PDB file of C-alpha atoms in Angstrom:
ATOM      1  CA  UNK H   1      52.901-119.342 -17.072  1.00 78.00           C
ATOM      2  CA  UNK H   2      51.676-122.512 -18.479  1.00 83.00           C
ATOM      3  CA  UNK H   3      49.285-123.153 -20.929  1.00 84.00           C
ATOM      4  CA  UNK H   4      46.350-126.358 -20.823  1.00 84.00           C
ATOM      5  CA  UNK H   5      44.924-127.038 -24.414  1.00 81.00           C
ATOM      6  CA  UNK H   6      41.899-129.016 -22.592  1.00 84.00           C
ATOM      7  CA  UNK H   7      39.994-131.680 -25.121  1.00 83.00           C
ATOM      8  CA  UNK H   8      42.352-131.736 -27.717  1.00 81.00           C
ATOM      9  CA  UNK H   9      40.691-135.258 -28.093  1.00 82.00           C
ATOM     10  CA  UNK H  10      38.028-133.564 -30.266  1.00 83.00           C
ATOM     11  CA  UNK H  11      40.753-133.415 -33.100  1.00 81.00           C
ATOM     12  CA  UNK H  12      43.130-135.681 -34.561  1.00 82.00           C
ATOM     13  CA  UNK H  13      46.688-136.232 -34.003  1.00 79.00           C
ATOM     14  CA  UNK H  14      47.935-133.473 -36.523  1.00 82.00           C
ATOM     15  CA  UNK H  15      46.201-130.451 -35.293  1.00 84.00           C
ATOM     16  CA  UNK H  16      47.812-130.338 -31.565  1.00 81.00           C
ATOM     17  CA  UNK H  17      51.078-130.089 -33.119  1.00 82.00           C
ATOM     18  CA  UNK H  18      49.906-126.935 -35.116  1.00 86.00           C
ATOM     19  CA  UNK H  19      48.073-125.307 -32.801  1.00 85.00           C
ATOM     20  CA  UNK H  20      51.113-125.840 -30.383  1.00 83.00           C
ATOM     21  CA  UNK H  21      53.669-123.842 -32.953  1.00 84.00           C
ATOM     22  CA  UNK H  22      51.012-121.215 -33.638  1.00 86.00           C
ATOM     23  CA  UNK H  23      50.793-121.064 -30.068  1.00 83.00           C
ATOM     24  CA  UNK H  24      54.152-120.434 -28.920  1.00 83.00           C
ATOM     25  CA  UNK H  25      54.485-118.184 -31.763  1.00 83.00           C
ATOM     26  CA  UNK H  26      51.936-115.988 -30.968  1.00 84.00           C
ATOM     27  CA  UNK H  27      52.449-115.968 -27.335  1.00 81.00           C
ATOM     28  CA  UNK H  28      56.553-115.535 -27.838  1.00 78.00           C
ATOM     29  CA  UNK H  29      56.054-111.915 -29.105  1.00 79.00           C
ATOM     30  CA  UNK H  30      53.777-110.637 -26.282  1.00 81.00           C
ATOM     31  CA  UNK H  31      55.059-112.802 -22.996  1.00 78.00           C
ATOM     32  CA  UNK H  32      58.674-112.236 -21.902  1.00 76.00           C
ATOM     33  CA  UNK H  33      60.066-114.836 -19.606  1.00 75.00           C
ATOM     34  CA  UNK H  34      63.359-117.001 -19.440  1.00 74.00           C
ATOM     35  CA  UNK H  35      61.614-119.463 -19.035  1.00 77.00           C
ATOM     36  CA  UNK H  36      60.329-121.972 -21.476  1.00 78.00           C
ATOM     37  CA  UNK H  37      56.168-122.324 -21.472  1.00 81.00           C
ATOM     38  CA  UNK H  38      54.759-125.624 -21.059  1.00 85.00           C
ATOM     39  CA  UNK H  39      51.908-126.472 -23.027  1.00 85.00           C
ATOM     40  CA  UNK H  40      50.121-129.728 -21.911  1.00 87.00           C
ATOM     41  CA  UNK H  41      47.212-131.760 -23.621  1.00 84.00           C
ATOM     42  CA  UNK H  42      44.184-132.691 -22.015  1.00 82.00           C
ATOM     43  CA  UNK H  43      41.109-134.154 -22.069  1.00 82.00           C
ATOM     44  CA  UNK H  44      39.029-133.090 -18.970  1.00 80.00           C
ATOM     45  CA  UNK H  45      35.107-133.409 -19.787  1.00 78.00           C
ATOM     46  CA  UNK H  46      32.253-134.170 -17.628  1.00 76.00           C
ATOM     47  CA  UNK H  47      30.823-136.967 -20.130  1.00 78.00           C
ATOM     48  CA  UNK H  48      33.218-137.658 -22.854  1.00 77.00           C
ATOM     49  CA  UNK H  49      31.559-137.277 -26.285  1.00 80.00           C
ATOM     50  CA  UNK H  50      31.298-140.394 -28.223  1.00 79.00           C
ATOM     51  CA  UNK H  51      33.407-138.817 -31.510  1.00 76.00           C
ATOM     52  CA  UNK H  52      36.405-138.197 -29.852  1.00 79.00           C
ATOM     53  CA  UNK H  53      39.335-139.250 -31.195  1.00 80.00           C
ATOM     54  CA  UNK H  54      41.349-142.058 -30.086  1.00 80.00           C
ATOM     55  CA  UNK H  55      44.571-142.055 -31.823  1.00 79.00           C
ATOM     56  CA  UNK H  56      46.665-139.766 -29.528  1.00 78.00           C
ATOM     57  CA  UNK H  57      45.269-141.621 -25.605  1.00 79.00           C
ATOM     58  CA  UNK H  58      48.207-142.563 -24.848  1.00 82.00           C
ATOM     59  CA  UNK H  59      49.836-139.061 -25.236  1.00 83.00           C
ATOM     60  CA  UNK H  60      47.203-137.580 -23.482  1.00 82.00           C
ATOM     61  CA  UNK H  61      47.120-139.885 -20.337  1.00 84.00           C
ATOM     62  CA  UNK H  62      50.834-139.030 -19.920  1.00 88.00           C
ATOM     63  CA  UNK H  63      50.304-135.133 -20.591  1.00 86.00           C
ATOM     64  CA  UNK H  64      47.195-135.004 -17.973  1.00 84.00           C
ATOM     65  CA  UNK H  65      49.797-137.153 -15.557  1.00 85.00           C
ATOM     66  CA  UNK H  66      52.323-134.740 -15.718  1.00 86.00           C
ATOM     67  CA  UNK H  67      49.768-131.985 -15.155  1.00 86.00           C
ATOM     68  CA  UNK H  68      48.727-133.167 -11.988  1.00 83.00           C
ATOM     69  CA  UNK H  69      51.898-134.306 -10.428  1.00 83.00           C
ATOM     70  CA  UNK H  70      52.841-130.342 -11.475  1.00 84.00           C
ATOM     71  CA  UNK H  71      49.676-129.471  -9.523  1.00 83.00           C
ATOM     72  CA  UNK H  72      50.310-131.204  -6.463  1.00 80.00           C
ATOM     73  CA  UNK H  73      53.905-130.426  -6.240  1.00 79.00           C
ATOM     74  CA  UNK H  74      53.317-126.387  -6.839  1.00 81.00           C
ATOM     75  CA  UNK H  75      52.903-126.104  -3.360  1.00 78.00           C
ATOM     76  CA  UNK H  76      56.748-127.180  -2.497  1.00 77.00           C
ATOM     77  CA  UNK H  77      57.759-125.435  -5.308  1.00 80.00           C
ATOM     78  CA  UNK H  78      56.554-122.454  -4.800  1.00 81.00           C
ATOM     79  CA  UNK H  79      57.701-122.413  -1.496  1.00 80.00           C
ATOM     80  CA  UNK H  80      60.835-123.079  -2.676  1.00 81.00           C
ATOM     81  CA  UNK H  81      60.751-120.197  -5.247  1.00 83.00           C
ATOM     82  CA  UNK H  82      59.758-118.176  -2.168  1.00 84.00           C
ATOM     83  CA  UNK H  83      63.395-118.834  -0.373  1.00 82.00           C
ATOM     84  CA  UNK H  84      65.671-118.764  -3.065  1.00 84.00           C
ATOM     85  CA  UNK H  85      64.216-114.806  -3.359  1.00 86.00           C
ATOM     86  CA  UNK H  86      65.000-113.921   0.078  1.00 84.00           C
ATOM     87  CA  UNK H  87      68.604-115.194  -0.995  1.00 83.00           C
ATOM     88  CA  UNK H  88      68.651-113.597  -3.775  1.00 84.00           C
ATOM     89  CA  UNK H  89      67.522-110.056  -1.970  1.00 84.00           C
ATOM     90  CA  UNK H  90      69.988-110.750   0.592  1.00 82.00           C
ATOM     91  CA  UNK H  91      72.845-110.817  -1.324  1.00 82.00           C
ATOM     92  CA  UNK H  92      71.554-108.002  -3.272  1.00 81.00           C
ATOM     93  CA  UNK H  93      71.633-106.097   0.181  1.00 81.00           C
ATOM     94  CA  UNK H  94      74.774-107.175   1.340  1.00 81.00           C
ATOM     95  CA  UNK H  95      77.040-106.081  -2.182  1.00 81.00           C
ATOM     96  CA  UNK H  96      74.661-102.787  -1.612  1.00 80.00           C
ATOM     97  CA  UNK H  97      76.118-102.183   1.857  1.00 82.00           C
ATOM     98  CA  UNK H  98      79.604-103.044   0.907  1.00 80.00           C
ATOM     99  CA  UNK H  99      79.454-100.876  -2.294  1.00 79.00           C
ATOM    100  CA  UNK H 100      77.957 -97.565  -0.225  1.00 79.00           C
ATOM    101  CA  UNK H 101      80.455 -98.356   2.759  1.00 80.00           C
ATOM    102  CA  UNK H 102      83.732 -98.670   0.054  1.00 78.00           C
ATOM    103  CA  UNK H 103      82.616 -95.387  -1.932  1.00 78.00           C
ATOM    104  CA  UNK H 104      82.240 -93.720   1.447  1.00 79.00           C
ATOM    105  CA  UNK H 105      85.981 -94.799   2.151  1.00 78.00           C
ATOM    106  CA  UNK H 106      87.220 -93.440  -1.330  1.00 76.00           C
ATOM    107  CA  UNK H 107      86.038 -89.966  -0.658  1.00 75.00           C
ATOM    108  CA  UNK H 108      89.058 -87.558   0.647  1.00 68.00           C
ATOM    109  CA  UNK H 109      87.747 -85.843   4.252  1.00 63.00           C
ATOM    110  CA  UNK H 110      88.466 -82.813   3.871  1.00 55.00           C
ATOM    111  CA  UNK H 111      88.960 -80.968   0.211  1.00 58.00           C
ATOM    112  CA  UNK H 112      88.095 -81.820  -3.591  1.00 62.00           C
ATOM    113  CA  UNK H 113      85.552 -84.154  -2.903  1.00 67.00           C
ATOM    114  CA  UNK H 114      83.831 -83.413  -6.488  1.00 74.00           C
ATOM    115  CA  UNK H 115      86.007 -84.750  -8.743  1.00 78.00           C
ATOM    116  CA  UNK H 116      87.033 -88.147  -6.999  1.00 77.00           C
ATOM    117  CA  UNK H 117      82.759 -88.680  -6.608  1.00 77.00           C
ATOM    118  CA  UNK H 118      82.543 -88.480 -10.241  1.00 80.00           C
ATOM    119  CA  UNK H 119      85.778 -90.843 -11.287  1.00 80.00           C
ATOM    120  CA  UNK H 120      84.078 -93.427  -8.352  1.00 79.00           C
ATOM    121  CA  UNK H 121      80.671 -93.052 -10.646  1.00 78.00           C
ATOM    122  CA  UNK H 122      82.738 -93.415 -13.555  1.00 77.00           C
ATOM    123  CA  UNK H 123      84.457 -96.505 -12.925  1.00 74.00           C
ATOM    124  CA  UNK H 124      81.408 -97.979 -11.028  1.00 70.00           C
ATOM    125  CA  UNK H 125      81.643-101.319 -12.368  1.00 67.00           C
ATOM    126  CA  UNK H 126      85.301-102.103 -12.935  1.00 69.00           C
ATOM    127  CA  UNK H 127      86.982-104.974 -11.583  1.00 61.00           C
ATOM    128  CA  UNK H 128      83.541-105.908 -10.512  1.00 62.00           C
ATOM    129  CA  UNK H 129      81.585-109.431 -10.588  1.00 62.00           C
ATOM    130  CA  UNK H 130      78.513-107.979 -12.707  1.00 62.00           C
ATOM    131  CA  UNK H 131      76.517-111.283 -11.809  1.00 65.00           C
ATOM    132  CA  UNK H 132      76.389-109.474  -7.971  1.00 65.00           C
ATOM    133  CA  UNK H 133      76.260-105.871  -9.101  1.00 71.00           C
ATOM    134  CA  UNK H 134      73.350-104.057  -9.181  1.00 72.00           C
ATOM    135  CA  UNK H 135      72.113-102.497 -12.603  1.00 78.00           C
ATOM    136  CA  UNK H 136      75.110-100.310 -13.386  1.00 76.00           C
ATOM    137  CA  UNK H 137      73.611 -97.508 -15.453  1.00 79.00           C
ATOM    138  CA  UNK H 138      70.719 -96.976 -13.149  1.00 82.00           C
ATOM    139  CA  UNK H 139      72.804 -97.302 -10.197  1.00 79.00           C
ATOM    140  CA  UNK H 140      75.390 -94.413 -11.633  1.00 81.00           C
ATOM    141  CA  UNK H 141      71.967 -92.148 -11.857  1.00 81.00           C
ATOM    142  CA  UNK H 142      70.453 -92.977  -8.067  1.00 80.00           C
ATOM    143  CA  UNK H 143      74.211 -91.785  -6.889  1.00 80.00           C
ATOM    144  CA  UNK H 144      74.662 -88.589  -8.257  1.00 81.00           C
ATOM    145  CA  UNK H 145      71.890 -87.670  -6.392  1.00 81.00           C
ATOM    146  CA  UNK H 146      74.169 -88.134  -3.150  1.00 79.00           C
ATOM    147  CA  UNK H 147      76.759 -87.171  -1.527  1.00 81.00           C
ATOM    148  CA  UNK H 148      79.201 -89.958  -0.688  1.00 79.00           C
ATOM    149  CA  UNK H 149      80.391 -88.425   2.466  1.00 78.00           C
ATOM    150  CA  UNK H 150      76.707 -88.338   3.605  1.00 77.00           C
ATOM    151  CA  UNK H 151      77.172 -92.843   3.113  1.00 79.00           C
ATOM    152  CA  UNK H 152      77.241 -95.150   6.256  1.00 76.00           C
ATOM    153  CA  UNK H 153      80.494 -97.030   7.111  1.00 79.00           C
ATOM    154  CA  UNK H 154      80.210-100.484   6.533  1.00 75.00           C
ATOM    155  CA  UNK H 155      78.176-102.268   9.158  1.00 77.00           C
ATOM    156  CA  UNK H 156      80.417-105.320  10.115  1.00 77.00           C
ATOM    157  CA  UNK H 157      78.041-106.564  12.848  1.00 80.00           C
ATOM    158  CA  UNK H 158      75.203-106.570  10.344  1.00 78.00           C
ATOM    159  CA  UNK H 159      76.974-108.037   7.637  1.00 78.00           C
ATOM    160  CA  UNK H 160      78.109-110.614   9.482  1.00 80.00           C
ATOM    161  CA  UNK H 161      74.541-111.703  10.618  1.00 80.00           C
ATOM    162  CA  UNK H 162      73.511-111.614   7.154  1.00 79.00           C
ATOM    163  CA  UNK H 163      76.470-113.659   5.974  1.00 80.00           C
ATOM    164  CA  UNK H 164      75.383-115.949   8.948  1.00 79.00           C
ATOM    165  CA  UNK H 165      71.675-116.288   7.860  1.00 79.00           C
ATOM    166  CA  UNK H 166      72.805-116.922   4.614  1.00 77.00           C
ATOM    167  CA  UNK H 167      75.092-119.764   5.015  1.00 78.00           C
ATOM    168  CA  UNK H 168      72.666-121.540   7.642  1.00 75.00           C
ATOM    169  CA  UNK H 169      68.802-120.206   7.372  1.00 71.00           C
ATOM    170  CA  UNK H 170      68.132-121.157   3.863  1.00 72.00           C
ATOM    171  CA  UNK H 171      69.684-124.831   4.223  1.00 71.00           C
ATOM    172  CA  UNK H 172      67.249-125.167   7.411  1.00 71.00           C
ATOM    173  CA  UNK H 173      64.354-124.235   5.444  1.00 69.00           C
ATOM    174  CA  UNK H 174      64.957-126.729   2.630  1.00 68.00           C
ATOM    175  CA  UNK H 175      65.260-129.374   5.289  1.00 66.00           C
ATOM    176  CA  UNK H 176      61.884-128.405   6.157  1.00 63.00           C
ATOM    177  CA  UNK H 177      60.829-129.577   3.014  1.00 63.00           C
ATOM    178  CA  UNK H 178      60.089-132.871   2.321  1.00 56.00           C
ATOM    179  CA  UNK H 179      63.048-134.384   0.583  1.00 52.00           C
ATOM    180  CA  UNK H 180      64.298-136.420   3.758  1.00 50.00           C
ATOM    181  CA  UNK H 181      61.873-139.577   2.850  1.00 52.00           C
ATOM    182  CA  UNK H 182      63.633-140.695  -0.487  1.00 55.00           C
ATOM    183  CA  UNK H 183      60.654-140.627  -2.679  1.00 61.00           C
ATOM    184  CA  UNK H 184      60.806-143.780  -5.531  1.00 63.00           C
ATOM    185  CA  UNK H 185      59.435-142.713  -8.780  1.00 65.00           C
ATOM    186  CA  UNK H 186      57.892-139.389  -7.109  1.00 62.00           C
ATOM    187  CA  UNK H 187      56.007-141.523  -4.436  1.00 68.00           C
ATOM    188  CA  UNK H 188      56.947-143.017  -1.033  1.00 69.00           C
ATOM    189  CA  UNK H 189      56.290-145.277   1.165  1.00 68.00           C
ATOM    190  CA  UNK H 190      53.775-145.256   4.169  1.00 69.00           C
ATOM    191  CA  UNK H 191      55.718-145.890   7.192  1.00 71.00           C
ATOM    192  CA  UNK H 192      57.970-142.953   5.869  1.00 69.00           C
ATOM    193  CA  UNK H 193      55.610-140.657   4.947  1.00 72.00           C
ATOM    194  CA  UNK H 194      53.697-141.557   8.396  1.00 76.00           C
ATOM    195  CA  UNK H 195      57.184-140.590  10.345  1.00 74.00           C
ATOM    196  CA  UNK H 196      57.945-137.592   8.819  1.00 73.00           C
ATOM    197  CA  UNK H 197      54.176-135.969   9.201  1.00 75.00           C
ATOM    198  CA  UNK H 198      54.254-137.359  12.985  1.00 78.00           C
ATOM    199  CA  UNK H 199      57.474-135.439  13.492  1.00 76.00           C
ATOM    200  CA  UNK H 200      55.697-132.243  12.393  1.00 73.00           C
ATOM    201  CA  UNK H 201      53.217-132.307  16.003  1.00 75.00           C
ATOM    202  CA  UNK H 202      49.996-131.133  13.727  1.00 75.00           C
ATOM    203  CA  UNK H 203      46.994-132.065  15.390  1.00 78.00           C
ATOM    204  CA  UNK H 204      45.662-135.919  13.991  1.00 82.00           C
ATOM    205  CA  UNK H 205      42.065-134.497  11.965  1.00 79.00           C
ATOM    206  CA  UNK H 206      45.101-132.348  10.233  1.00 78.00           C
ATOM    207  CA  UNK H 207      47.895-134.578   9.467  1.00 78.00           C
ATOM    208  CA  UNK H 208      44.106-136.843   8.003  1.00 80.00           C
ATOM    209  CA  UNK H 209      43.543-133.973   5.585  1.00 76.00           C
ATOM    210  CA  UNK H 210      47.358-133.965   4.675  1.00 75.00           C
ATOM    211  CA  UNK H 211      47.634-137.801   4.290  1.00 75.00           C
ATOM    212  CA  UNK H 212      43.765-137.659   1.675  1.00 75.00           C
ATOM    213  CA  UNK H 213      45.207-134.326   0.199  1.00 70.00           C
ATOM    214  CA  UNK H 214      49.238-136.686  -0.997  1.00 69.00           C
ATOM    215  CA  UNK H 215      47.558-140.050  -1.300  1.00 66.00           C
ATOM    216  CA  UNK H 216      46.183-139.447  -4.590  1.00 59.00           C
ATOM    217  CA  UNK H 217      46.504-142.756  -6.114  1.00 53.00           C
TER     218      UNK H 217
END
């Protein structure tokens, strides 16, 4: 989430800064998120009152800049955000499989299948990359709800599509993306752009309404 602290021209250069660290303040203890906020100034009015202050413009140009070059590139990115979490399930499948399939091959077939079961639960996560592994604790409580001789074998035919899609599919879909046309400074040039939506076979009154939508200078 990101936060827009529109006509902050209608106070001078000190009081931005303190609303900003009252801000994140506040909004630290109630929104939990990795990920740092962004707070941008702006100064979006219909008719700009005559006693607004002047002494942060430059500040505020750059802020309402960076807002809209944010805008117009949340398309891509959310796109992008979209394909890194079918990786991410993926994998999560695929260390799910292999986990259910090697418990299933630890269990003796015939007698004292108890005790082994709860020594697997036990030592759940040793010798085990964490960063892959799915919440331990929780994952300890879903299987002793099971029976491990009840588990599927590991599907190698499956796996190895998955391992397939992962090393090609998501590389294809970033190519997709429009990376190939070396943007300068965030921008590019006409004959490239003009290539690149050409090679895409959209219908002309389409690739118009792309070409107004980019060209926003």
């Amino acid at each position: 989430m990101d936060v827009i602290l529109n006509k902050s021209d209608m106070v001078n250069q000190q009081q931005p800064i303190r609303v900003y660290g009252a801000l994140m303040w506040s909004l630290g203890r109630v929104i939990q998120t990795p990920k740092v906020m962004r707070v941008y100034l702006g100064s979006f009015w219909m008719h700009r009152p005559p006693n607004a202050f002047e002494d942060c413009r430059g500040l505020r140009d750059a802020e309402q800049a960076d807002l809209l070059r944010d805008l117009h590139d949340l398309p891509r990115n959310s796109a992008i955000r979209k394909v890194n979490k079918i990786v991410k399930r993926a994998r999560q499948a695929k260390v799910h499989d292999y986990t259910i399939g090697h418990l299933k091959k630890e269990i003796p077939t015939v007698f004292g299948k108890a005790a082994p079961q709860q020594e697997l639960i036990r030592d759940l996560d040793k010798d085990s990359a964490l960063c892959d592994f799915p919440k331990v604790e929780k994952f300890r409580q879903s299987l002793r709800l099971y029976k491990f001789e009840s588990f599927s074998k590991v599907r190698v035919p499956t796996l190895g599509m998955v391992e397939e899609a992962l090393s090609i599919d998501p590389s294809k879909l970033m190519h997709r993306f429009p990376l190939s046309i070396d943007p300068v400074d965030g921008r590019t040039n006409g004959s490239a752009a003009k290539s690149y939506l050409t090679s895409t076979d959209l219908p002309t009154k389409t690739l118009a309404k792309v070409w107004t939508l980019a060209d926003r200078d």
